[in-house]
Short mmCIF file of C-alpha atoms in Angstrom, two decimals:
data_model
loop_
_atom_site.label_atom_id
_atom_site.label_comp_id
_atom_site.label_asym_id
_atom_site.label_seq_id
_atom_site.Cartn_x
_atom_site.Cartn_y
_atom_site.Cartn_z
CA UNK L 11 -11.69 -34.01 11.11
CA UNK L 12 -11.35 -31.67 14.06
CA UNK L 13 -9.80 -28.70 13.00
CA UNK L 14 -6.06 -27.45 14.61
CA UNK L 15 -3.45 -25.32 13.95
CA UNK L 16 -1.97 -27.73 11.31
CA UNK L 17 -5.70 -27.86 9.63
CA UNK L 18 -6.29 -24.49 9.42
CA UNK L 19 -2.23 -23.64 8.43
CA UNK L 20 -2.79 -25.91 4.94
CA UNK L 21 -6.20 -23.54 5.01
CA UNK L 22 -4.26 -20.48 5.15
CA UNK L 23 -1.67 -22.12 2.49
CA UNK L 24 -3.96 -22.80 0.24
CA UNK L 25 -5.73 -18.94 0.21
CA UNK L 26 -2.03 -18.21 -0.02
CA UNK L 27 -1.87 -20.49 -3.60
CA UNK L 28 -5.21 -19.61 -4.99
CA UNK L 29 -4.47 -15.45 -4.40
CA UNK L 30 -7.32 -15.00 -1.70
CA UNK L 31 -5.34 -12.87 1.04
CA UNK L 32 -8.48 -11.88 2.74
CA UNK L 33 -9.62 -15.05 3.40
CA UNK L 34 -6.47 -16.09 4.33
CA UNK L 35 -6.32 -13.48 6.94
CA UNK L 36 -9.89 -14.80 7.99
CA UNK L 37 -9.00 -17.46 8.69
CA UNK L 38 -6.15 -16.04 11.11
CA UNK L 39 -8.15 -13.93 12.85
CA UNK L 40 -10.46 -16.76 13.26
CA UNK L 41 -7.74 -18.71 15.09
CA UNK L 42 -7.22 -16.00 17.24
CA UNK L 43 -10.99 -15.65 18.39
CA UNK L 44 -10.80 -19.67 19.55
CA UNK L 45 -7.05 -18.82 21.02
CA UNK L 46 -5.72 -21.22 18.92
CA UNK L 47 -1.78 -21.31 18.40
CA UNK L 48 -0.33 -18.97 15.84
CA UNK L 49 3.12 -20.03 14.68
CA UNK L 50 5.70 -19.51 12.08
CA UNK L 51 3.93 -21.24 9.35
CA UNK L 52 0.64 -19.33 9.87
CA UNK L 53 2.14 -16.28 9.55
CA UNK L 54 4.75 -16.46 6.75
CA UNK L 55 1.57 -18.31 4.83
CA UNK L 56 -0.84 -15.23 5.53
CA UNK L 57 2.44 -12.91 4.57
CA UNK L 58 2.97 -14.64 1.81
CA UNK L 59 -0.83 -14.50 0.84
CA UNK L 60 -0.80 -10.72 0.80
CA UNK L 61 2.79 -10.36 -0.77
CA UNK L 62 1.15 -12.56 -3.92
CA UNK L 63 -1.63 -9.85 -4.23
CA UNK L 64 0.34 -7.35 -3.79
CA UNK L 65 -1.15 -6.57 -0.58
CA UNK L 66 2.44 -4.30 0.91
CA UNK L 67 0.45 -2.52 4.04
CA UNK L 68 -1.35 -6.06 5.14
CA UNK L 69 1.94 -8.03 4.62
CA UNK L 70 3.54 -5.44 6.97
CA UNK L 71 0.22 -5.75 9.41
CA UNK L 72 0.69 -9.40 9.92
CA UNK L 73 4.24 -9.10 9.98
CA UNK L 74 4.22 -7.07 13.15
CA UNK L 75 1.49 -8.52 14.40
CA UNK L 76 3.97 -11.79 14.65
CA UNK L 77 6.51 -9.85 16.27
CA UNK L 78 4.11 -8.55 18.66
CA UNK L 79 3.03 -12.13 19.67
CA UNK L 80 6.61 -13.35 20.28
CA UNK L 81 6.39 -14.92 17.13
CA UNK L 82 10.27 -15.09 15.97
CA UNK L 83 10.35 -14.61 12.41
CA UNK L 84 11.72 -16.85 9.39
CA UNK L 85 13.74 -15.97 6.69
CA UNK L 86 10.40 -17.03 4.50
CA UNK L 87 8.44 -14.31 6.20
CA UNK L 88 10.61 -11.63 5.68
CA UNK L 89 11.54 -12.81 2.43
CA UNK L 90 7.81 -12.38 1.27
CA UNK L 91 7.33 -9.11 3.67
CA UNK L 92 10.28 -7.95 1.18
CA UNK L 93 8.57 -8.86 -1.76
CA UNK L 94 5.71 -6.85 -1.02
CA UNK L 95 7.08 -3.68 -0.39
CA UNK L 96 9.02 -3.80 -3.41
CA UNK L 97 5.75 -4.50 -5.25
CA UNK L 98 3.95 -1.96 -3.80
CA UNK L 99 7.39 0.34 -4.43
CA UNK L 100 8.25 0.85 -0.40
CA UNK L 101 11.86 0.05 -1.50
CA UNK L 102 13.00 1.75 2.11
CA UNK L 103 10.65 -0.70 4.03
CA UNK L 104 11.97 -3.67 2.45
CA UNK L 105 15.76 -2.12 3.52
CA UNK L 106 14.52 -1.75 7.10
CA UNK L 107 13.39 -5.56 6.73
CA UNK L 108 16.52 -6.51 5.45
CA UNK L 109 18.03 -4.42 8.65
CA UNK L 110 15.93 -6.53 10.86
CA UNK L 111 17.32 -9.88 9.13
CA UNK L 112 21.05 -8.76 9.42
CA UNK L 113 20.30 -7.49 13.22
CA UNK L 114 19.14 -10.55 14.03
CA UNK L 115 21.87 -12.64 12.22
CA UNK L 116 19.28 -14.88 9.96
CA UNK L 117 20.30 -16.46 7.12
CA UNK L 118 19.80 -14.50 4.30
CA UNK L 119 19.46 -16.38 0.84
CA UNK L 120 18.87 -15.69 -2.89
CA UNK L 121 15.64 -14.64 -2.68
CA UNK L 122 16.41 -12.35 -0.13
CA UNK L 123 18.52 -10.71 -2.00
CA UNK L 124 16.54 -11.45 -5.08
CA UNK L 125 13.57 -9.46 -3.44
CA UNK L 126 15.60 -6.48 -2.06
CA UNK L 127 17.67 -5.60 -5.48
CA UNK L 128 13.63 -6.45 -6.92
CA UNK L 129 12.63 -3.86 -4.59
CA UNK L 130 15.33 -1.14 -5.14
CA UNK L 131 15.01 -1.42 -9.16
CA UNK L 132 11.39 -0.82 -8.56
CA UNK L 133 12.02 2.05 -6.63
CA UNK L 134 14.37 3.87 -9.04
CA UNK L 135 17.90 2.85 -6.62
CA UNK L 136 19.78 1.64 -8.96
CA UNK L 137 22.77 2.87 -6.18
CA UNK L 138 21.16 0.74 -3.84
CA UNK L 139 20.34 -2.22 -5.80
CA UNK L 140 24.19 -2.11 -6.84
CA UNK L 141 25.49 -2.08 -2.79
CA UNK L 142 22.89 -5.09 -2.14
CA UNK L 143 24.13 -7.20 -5.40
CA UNK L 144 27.73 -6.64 -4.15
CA UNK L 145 26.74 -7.77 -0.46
CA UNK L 146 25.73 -10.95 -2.24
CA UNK L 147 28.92 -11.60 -3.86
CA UNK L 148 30.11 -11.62 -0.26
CA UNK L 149 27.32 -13.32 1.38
CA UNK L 150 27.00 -17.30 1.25
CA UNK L 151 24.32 -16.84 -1.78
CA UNK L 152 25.07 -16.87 -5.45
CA UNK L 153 23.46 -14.55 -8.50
CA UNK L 154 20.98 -16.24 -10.18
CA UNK L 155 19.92 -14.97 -13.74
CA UNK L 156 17.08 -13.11 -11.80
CA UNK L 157 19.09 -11.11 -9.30
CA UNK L 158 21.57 -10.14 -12.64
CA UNK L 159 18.45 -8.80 -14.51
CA UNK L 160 17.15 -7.19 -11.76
CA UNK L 161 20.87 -5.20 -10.98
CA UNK L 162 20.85 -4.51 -14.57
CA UNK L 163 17.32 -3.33 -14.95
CA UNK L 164 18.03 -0.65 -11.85
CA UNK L 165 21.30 0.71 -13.59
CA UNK L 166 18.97 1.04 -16.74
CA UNK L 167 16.16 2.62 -15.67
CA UNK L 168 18.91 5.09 -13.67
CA UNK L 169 20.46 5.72 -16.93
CA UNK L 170 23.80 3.99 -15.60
CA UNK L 171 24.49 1.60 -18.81
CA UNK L 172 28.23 2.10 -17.50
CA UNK L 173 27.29 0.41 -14.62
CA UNK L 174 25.56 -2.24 -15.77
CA UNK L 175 28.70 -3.27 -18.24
CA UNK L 176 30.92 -3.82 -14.68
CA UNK L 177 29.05 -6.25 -13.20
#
């Protein structure tokens, strides 16, 4: 089987599934060294990879590295760059990524927002996680049980039990 962008994609994928981040990103920098193509899907996979391990500062590495190589971003890829600052508690990177996604008018979803108010809660912003639950309500995307939890866990842990009884 000669190996191609698609091939080594499913590669990158399947580090992605079985939590090995640095060989996914191996394998990317491998398909740079034989100039293959980079697209979309090999980047939101190696994002992904590194959001999954909680890898925040190499999800934000390949992430920009995408952007640097004209790469236009999906809502995927900033979805899991989200996710991994909020993991790694960079609860004001994942609000400049959520900048970026408004700026550029994609289509935001529930784990978009599921991530950010994830991200916030971690951080201690209960204020903040409140302002991005109510930009759901008036967004296209619906609360799930997750996003809820997560809203109520920030007014919790920020001591706003008042809070969490209006939504």
């Amino acid at each position: 089987v000669e190996s191609n962008s698609i091939t080594f994609n499913a590669a990158i994928s399947a580090c992605e599934k079985g939590s090995r981040w640095e060989r996914a990103l191996q394998l990317v920098s491998f398909m740079v060294q034989r100039n293959m193509e980079l697209d979309v899907y090999t980047f939101s996979s190696a994002v992904s990879a590194c959001e999954k391990d909680g890898k925040w500062e190499k999800a934000l590495q390949v992430f920009h590295t995408m952007s640097q190589d004209t790469v236009e971003s999906s809502t995927i890829t900033l979805n899991a760059a989200i996710s991994a600052c909020g993991k790694g508690g960079e609860w004001e990177k994942a609000l400049q990524l959520f900048s970026v996604m408004i700026d550029s008018t994609m289509k935001l979803d529930l784990f978009t927002f599921g991530a950010l108010i994830s991200a916030c809660e971690e951080g201690g912003q209960w204020e903040s996680a409140l302002h991005v639950f109510g930009a759901m309500a008036q967004s296209q995307a619906r609360s799930n049980a997750i996003t809820f939890s997560a809203a109520l866990s920030a007014c919790e842990k920020g001591g706003e039990w008042e809070k969490a009884m209006q939504l």
